[in-house]
XYZ file of C-alpha atoms in Angstrom:
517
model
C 80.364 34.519 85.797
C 78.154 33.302 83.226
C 74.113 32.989 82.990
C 72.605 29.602 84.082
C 68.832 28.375 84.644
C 70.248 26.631 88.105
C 73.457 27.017 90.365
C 74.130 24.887 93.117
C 75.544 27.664 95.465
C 74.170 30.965 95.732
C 76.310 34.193 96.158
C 78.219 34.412 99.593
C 76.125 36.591 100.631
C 73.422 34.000 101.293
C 75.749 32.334 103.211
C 76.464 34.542 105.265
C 72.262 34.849 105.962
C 71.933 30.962 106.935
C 74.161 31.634 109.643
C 72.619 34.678 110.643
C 69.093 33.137 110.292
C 69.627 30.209 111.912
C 71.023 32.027 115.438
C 69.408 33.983 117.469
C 69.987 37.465 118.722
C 72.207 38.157 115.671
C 71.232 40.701 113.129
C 72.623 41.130 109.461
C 72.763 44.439 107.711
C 73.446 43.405 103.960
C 74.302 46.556 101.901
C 72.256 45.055 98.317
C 70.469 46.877 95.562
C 66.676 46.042 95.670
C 66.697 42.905 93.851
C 68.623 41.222 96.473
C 65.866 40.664 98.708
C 64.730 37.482 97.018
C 67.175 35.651 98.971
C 64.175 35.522 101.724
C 62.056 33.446 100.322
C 64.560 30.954 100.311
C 63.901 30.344 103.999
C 60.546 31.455 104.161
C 59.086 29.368 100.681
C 61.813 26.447 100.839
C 63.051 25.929 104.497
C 59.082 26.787 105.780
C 60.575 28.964 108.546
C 57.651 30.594 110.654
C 60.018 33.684 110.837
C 61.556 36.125 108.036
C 65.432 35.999 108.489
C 66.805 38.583 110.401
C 68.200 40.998 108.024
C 67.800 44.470 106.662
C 68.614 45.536 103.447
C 69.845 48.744 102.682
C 67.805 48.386 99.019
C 69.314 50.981 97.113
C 67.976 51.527 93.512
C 69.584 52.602 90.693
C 69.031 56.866 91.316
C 71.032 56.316 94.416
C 74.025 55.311 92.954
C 74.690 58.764 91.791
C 73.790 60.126 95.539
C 75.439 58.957 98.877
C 74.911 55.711 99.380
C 77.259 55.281 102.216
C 74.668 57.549 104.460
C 72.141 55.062 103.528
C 73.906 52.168 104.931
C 74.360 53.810 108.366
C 70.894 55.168 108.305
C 69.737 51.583 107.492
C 72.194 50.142 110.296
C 71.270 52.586 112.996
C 67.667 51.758 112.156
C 67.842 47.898 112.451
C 69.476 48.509 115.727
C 66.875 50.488 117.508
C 64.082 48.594 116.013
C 65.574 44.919 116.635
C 68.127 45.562 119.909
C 70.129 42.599 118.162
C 73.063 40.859 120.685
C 75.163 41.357 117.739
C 75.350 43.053 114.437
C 77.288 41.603 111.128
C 77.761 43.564 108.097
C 78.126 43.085 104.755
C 77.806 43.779 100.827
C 76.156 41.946 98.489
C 77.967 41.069 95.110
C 76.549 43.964 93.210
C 77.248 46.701 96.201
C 80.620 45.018 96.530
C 81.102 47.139 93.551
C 80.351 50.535 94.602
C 83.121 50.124 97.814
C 81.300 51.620 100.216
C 82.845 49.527 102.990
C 80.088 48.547 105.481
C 82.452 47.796 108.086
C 83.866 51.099 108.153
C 81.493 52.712 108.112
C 79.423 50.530 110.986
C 81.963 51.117 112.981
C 81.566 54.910 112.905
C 78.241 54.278 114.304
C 79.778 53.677 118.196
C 76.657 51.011 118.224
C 76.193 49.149 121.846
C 76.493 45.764 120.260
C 79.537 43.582 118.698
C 79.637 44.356 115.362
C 81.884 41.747 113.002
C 82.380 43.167 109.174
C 82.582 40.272 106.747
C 84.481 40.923 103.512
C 83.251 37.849 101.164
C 84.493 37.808 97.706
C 81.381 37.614 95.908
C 82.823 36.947 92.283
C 85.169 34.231 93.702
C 83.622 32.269 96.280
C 80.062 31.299 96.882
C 77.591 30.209 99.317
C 79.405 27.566 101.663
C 82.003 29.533 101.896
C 80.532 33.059 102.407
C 78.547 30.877 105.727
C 82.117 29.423 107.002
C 83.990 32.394 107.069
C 80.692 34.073 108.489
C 80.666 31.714 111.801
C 84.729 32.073 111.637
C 84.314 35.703 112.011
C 81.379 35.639 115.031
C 83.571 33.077 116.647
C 86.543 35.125 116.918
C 84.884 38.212 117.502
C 82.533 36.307 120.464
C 84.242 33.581 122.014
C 85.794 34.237 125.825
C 88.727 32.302 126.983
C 87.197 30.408 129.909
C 88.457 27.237 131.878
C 86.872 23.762 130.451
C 83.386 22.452 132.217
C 83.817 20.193 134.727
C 81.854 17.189 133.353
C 83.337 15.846 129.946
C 81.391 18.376 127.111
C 81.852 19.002 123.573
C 80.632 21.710 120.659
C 78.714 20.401 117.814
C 79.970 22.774 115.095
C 78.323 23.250 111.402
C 74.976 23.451 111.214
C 72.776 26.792 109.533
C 69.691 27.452 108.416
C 68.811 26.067 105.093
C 71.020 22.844 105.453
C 69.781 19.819 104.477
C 68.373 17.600 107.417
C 71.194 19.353 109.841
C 68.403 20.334 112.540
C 67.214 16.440 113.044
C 71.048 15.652 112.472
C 71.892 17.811 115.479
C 69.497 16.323 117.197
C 70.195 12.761 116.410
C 74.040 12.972 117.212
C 73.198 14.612 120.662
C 71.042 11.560 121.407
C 73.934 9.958 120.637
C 76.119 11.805 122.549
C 74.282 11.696 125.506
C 73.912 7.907 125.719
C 78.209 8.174 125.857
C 78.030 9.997 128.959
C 78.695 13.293 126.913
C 76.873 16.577 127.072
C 76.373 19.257 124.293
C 78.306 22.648 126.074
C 77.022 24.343 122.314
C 75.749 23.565 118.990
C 76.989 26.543 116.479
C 75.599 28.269 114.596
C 71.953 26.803 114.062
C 69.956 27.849 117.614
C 72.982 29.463 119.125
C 73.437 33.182 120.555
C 75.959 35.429 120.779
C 76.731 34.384 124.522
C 76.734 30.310 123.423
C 79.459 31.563 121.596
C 81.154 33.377 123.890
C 81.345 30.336 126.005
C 82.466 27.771 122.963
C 86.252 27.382 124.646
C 84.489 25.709 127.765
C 83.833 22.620 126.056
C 86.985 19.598 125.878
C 86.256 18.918 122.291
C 84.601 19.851 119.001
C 82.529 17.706 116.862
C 82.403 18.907 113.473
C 79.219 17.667 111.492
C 79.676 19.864 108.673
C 82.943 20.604 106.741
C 81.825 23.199 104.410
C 80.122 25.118 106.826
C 82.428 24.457 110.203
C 85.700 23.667 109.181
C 87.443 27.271 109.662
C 85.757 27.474 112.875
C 86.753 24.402 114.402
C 90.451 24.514 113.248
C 90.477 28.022 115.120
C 89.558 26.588 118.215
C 91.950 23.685 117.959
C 94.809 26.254 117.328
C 93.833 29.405 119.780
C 91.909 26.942 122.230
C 93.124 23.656 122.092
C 90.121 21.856 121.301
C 91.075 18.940 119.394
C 88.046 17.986 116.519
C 86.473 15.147 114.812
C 86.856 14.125 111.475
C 84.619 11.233 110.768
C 81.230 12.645 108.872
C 78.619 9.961 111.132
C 76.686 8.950 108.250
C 75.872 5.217 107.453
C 75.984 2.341 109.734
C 79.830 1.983 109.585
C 81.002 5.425 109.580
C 78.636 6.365 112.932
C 80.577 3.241 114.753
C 83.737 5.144 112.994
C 82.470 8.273 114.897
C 81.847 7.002 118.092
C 84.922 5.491 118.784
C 87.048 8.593 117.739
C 84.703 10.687 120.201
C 85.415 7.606 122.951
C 88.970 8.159 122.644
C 89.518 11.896 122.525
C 86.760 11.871 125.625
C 87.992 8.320 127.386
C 85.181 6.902 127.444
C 83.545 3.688 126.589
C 82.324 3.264 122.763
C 79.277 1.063 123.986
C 76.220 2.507 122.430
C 72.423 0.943 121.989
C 72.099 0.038 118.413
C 68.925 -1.438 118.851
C 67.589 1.419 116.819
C 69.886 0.097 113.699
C 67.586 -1.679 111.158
C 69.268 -1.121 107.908
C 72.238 -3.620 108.481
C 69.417 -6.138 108.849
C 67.550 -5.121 105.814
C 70.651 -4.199 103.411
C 71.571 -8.370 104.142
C 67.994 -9.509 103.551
C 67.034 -11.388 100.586
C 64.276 -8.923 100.028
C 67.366 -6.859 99.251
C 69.459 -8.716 97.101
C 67.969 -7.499 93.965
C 69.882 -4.005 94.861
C 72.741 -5.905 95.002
C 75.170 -4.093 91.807
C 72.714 -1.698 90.858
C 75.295 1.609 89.111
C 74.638 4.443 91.302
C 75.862 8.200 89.917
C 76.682 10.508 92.998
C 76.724 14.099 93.419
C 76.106 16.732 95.506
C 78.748 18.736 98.142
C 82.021 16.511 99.233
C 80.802 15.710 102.933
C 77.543 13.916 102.043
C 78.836 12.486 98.393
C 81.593 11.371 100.125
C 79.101 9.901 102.825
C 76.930 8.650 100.404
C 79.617 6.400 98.165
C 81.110 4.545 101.527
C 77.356 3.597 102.136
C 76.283 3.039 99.058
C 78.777 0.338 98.350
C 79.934 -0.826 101.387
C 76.553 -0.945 103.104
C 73.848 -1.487 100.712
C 76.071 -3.045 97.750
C 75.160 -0.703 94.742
C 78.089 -0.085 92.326
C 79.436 3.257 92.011
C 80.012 4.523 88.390
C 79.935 8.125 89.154
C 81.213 10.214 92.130
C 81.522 14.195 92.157
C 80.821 17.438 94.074
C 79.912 20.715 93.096
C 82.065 22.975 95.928
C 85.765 22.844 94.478
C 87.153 23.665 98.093
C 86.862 19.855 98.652
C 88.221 18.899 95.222
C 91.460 17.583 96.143
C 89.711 14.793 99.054
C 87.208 14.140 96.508
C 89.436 13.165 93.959
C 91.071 10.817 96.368
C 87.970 9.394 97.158
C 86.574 8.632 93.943
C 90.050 6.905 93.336
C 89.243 4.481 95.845
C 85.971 3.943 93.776
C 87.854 3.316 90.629
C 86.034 6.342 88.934
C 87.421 9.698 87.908
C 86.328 12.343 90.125
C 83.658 15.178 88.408
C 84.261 18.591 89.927
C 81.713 20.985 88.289
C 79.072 23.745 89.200
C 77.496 23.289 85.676
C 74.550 21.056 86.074
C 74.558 20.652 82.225
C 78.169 19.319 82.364
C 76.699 16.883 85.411
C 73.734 15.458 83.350
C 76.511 14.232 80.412
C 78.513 12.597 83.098
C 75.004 10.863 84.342
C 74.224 10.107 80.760
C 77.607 8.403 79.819
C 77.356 6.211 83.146
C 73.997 5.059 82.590
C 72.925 4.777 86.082
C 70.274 3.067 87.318
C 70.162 4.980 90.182
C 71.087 8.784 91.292
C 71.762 9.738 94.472
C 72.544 13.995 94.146
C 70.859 17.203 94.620
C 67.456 18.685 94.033
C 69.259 19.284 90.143
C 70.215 15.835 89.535
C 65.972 15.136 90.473
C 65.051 17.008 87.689
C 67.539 15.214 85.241
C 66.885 12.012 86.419
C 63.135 12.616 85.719
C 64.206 13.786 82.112
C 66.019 10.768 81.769
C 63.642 8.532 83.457
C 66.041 6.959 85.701
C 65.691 6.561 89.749
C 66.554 9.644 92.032
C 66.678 10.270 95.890
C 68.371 13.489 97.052
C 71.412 13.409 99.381
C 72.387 16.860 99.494
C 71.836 20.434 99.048
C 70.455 22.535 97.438
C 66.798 20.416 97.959
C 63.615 22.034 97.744
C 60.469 22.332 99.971
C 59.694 18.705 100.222
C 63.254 18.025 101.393
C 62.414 19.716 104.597
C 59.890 17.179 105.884
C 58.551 18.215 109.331
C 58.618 14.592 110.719
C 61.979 13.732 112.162
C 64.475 12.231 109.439
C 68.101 12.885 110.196
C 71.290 11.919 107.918
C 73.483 10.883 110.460
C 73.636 8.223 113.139
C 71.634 5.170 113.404
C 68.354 6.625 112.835
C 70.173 8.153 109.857
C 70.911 4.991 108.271
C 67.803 3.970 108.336
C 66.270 6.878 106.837
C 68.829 7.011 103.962
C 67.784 3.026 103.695
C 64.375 3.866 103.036
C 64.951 6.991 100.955
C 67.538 5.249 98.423
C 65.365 2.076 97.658
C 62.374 3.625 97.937
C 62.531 4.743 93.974
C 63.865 1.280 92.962
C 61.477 -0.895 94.641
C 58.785 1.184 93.768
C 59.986 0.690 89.996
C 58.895 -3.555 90.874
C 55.148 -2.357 89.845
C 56.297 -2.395 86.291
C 56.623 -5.989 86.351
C 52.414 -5.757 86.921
C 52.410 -3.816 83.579
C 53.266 -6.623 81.673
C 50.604 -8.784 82.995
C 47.826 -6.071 82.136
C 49.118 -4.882 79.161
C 46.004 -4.773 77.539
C 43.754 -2.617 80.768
C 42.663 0.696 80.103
C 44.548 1.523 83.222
C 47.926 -0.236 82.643
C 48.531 -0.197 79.166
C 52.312 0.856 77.644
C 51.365 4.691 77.296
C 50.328 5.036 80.712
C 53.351 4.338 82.484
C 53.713 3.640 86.513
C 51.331 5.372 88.525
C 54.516 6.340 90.751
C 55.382 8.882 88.490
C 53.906 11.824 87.552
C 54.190 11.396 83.711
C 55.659 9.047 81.730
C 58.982 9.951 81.806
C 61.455 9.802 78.078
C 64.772 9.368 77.853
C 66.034 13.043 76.689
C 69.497 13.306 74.304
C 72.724 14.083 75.391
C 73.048 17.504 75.771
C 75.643 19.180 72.880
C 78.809 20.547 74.816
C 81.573 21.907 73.463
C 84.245 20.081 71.692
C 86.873 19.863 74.757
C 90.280 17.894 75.857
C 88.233 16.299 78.972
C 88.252 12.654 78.645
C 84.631 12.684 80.541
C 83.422 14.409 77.302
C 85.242 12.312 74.894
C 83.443 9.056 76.518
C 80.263 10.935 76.203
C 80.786 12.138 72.487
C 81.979 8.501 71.608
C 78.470 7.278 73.328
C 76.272 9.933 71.548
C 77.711 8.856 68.230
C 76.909 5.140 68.860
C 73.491 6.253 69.911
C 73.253 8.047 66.578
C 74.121 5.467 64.263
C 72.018 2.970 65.861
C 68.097 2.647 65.679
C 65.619 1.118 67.603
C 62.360 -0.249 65.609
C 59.147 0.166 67.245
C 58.853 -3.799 67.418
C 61.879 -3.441 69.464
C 61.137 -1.084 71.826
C 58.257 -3.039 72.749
C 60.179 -5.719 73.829
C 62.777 -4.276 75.788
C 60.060 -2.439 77.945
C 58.562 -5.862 79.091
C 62.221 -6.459 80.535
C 62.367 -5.576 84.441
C 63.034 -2.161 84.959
C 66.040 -3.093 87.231
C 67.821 -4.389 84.492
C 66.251 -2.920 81.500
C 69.322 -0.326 81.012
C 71.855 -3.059 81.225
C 70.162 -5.252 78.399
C 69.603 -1.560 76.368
C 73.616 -0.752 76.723
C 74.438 -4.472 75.852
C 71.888 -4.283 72.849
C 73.528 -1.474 71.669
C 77.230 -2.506 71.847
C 76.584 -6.350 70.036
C 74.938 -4.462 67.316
C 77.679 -1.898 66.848
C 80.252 -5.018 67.062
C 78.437 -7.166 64.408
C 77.875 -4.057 62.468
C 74.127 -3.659 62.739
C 72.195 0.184 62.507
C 68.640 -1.070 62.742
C 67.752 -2.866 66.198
C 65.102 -5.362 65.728
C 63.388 -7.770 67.979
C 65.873 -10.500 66.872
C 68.930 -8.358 67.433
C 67.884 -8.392 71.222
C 67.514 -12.259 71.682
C 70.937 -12.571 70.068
C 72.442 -10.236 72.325
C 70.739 -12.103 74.947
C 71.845 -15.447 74.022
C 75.305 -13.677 72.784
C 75.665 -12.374 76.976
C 74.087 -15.589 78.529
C 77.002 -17.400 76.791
């Protein structure tokens, strides 16, 4: 465990409380010291729920640890019962009362309450959020679900989606749409809006669809071993992996893959010639493996952006993300440290980032193009318009959210026609952005063995010895922001070839006319 100013994942804990916040009827006793109860605003402030979640903290303070702290879990427990009459109950410790063993579940139990009650034992100092809500839904699924014959009318489960995920309420909404217009209905969609008795009746349905792998997977791979309920394993987002989608769900439901795509406009627009400026643009990717994964197929395949960079920050999906990334031709980063992210982002020289709300706030430092993908996001990633991920309507949105920050970039090429305006001159920078963004250093990392750093070390030292005159400068920002990084890095590496420190205006018209040859 070490100190950081951001984390990608919180504790498991929280986990565990966007499951229980985004059902209904369940209530979470968390046994946490007081200082644990900031994880509310996290769906209050962030997510803009109208609702605290439902839990109840035992808050113990410091002059209880040396009291009985076990009676004030099952005086807090007995009290959220009577006051909230809950379906079901889950129990749990955060990572600091994981330390004082005062084992909630036992101790629940002793209660004889009227109500399921499922103990969760989360290993707070080796697992995190995504986790901590997976094995949470595992847990109320085994504990809830009936054995019960299948509907009569082809159904499925669509399995995955909690409170505090990114976009997953329109996506569940989208891909039942979808559903629908196959002749299939939705028997339940777990955990986000469900109850205790949806679960219960989860075995009813002829197939799972599995949205989310970080936050599902356990759950549906029970089902398909204790229930039989075979799963899919195509993520639906992009053009091409929704057809992908549908015609697995045609063939483990038998029936026809014909769908209206008249929705679809981001084929159409990715092949435009409005659009084949993004054509090669290096795009970085990050963010957990189900939507970076997502995000690469479409970005390349669908749009035409080149990917330099490819990672995720949950290391439970390391092993699929290094073989995707291979596919990519890039080496796979695998890191919870946002610093060690930014270096990787730095060394690529994107011109575009597609990651989390973290890889906003570098890109901003480094003045380079951002749209997020993933979570964690902030408040204004939870828009209340519709705007899924997935499915058709999903394409489009991710269409209009990716470009968005390039094409807005074309107003620098006014700049350069009213250089001299009060309004437009150099300092100002685009009115797009909130301040004129600068390029910040590399960050200084430790000397390691990891190639990644190497490459970055190598590129820091070539930055070093080289210096841009003013003159210079000048010139390179009337050059189209689009391609403004490639002539910088090509700059850079004919004057370290021919030998050159100082960067003048001449130095980049050679390395022009050096390139164009």
């Amino acid at each position: 465990m070490k100190l950081t100013l951001w984390t990608y994942e919180g504790p498991p804990h929280v986990g565990a409380m966007r499951v229980a916040t985004g059902m209904k009827g369940v209530h979470y006793v968390l046994h946490a010291p007081q200082g644990d109860t900031y994880a509310d605003l996290l769906f209050t402030m962030i997510e803009r729920r109208n609702h605290r979640p439902p839990v109840t903290f035992t808050t113990f303070q410091a002059s209880d640890l040396g009291a009985d702290t076990a009676t004030l879990f099952k005086r807090a427990a007995q009290g959220a019962y009577d006051r909230f009459q809950p379906q079901a109950m889950i129990v749990g410790a955060s990572c600091t009362a994981e330390l004082i063993q005062d084992d909630p579940g036992g101790l629940a139990s002793t209660l004889g309450l009227p109500c399921p009650v499922v103990p969760l034992d989360l290993p707070s100092y080796s697992r995190k959020e995504n986790f901590g809500a997976d094995e949470t839904f595992l847990a109320l699924t085994r504990a809830l679900a009936q054995p019960c014959g299948r509907t009569e009318n082809i159904t499925c489960n669509i399995l995955g989606a909690t409170a505090l995920g990114f976009r997953h309420r329109d996506d569940v909404a989208e891909i039942t749409s979808l559903l629908r217009q196959m002749g299939i209905a939705v028997n339940v969609a777990a955990p986000l809006d469900a109850t205790p008795a949806d679960l219960a009746r989860l075995p009813a349905a002829h197939f799972n669809v599995l949205l989310y792998p970080e936050t599902g997977e356990s759950t549906a791979r029970w089902l398909e071993k204790t229930h039989g309920q075979p799963f899919t394993k195509t993520i639906p987002i992009g053009a091409h992996a929704t057809r992908d989608f549908i015609a697995e769900v045609a063939a483990l439901a038998g029936v026809s893959a014909k769908v209206d795509e008249t929705s679809l406009r981001q084929p159409w627009w990715s092949a435009s010639v409005d659009s084949t400026y993004l054509t090669g643009k290096r795009v970085f990717i990050f963010g957990d493996a189900t939507h970076a994964m997502a995000a690469a197929r479409v970005a390349r395949d669908e749009i035409g952006f080149d990917v330099v960079g490819l990672g995720c920050y949950n290391r439970e999906f390391a092993r699929p993300m290094r073989a995707a990334a291979k596919e990519y031709g890039v080496e796979a980063l695998i890191s919870d440290d946002y610093l060690e992210v930014e270096a990787a982002i730095i060394a690529a020289a994107p011109e575009l980032i597609l990651g989390t709300q973290m890889e906003r706030h570098i890109a901003k430092r480094l003045g380079i193009a951002c749209a997020v993908i993933s979570a964690p996001v902030h408040v204004q990633d939870f828009p209340a318009r519709y705007s899924p991920q997935m499915g058709f309507e999903g394409a489009n949105v991710l269409f209009d959210t990716w470009i968005h920050p390039l094409v807005m970039g074309l107003e620098e090429h006014l700049l350069t026609m009213f250089r001299e305006d009060f309004e437009f001159h150099d300092a100002a920078g685009p009115s797009h952005h909130g301040g004129k963004a600068t390029p910040a250093p590399a960050p200084i990392l430790e000397p390691t063995a990891n190639a990644a750093t190497q490459m970055i070390e190598a590129a820091q030292a070539l930055a070093d010895a080289l210096h841009w005159l003013p003159d210079a400068e000048r010139e390179l920002k009337k050059i189209p922001f689009f391609v403004r990084a490639k002539a910088r890095r090509n700059t850079e590496k004919y004057a370290a070839e021919k030998g050159v420190t100082q960067i003048t205006i001449e130095t980049l018209y050679e390395a022009k006319a050096h390139y164009a040859r």
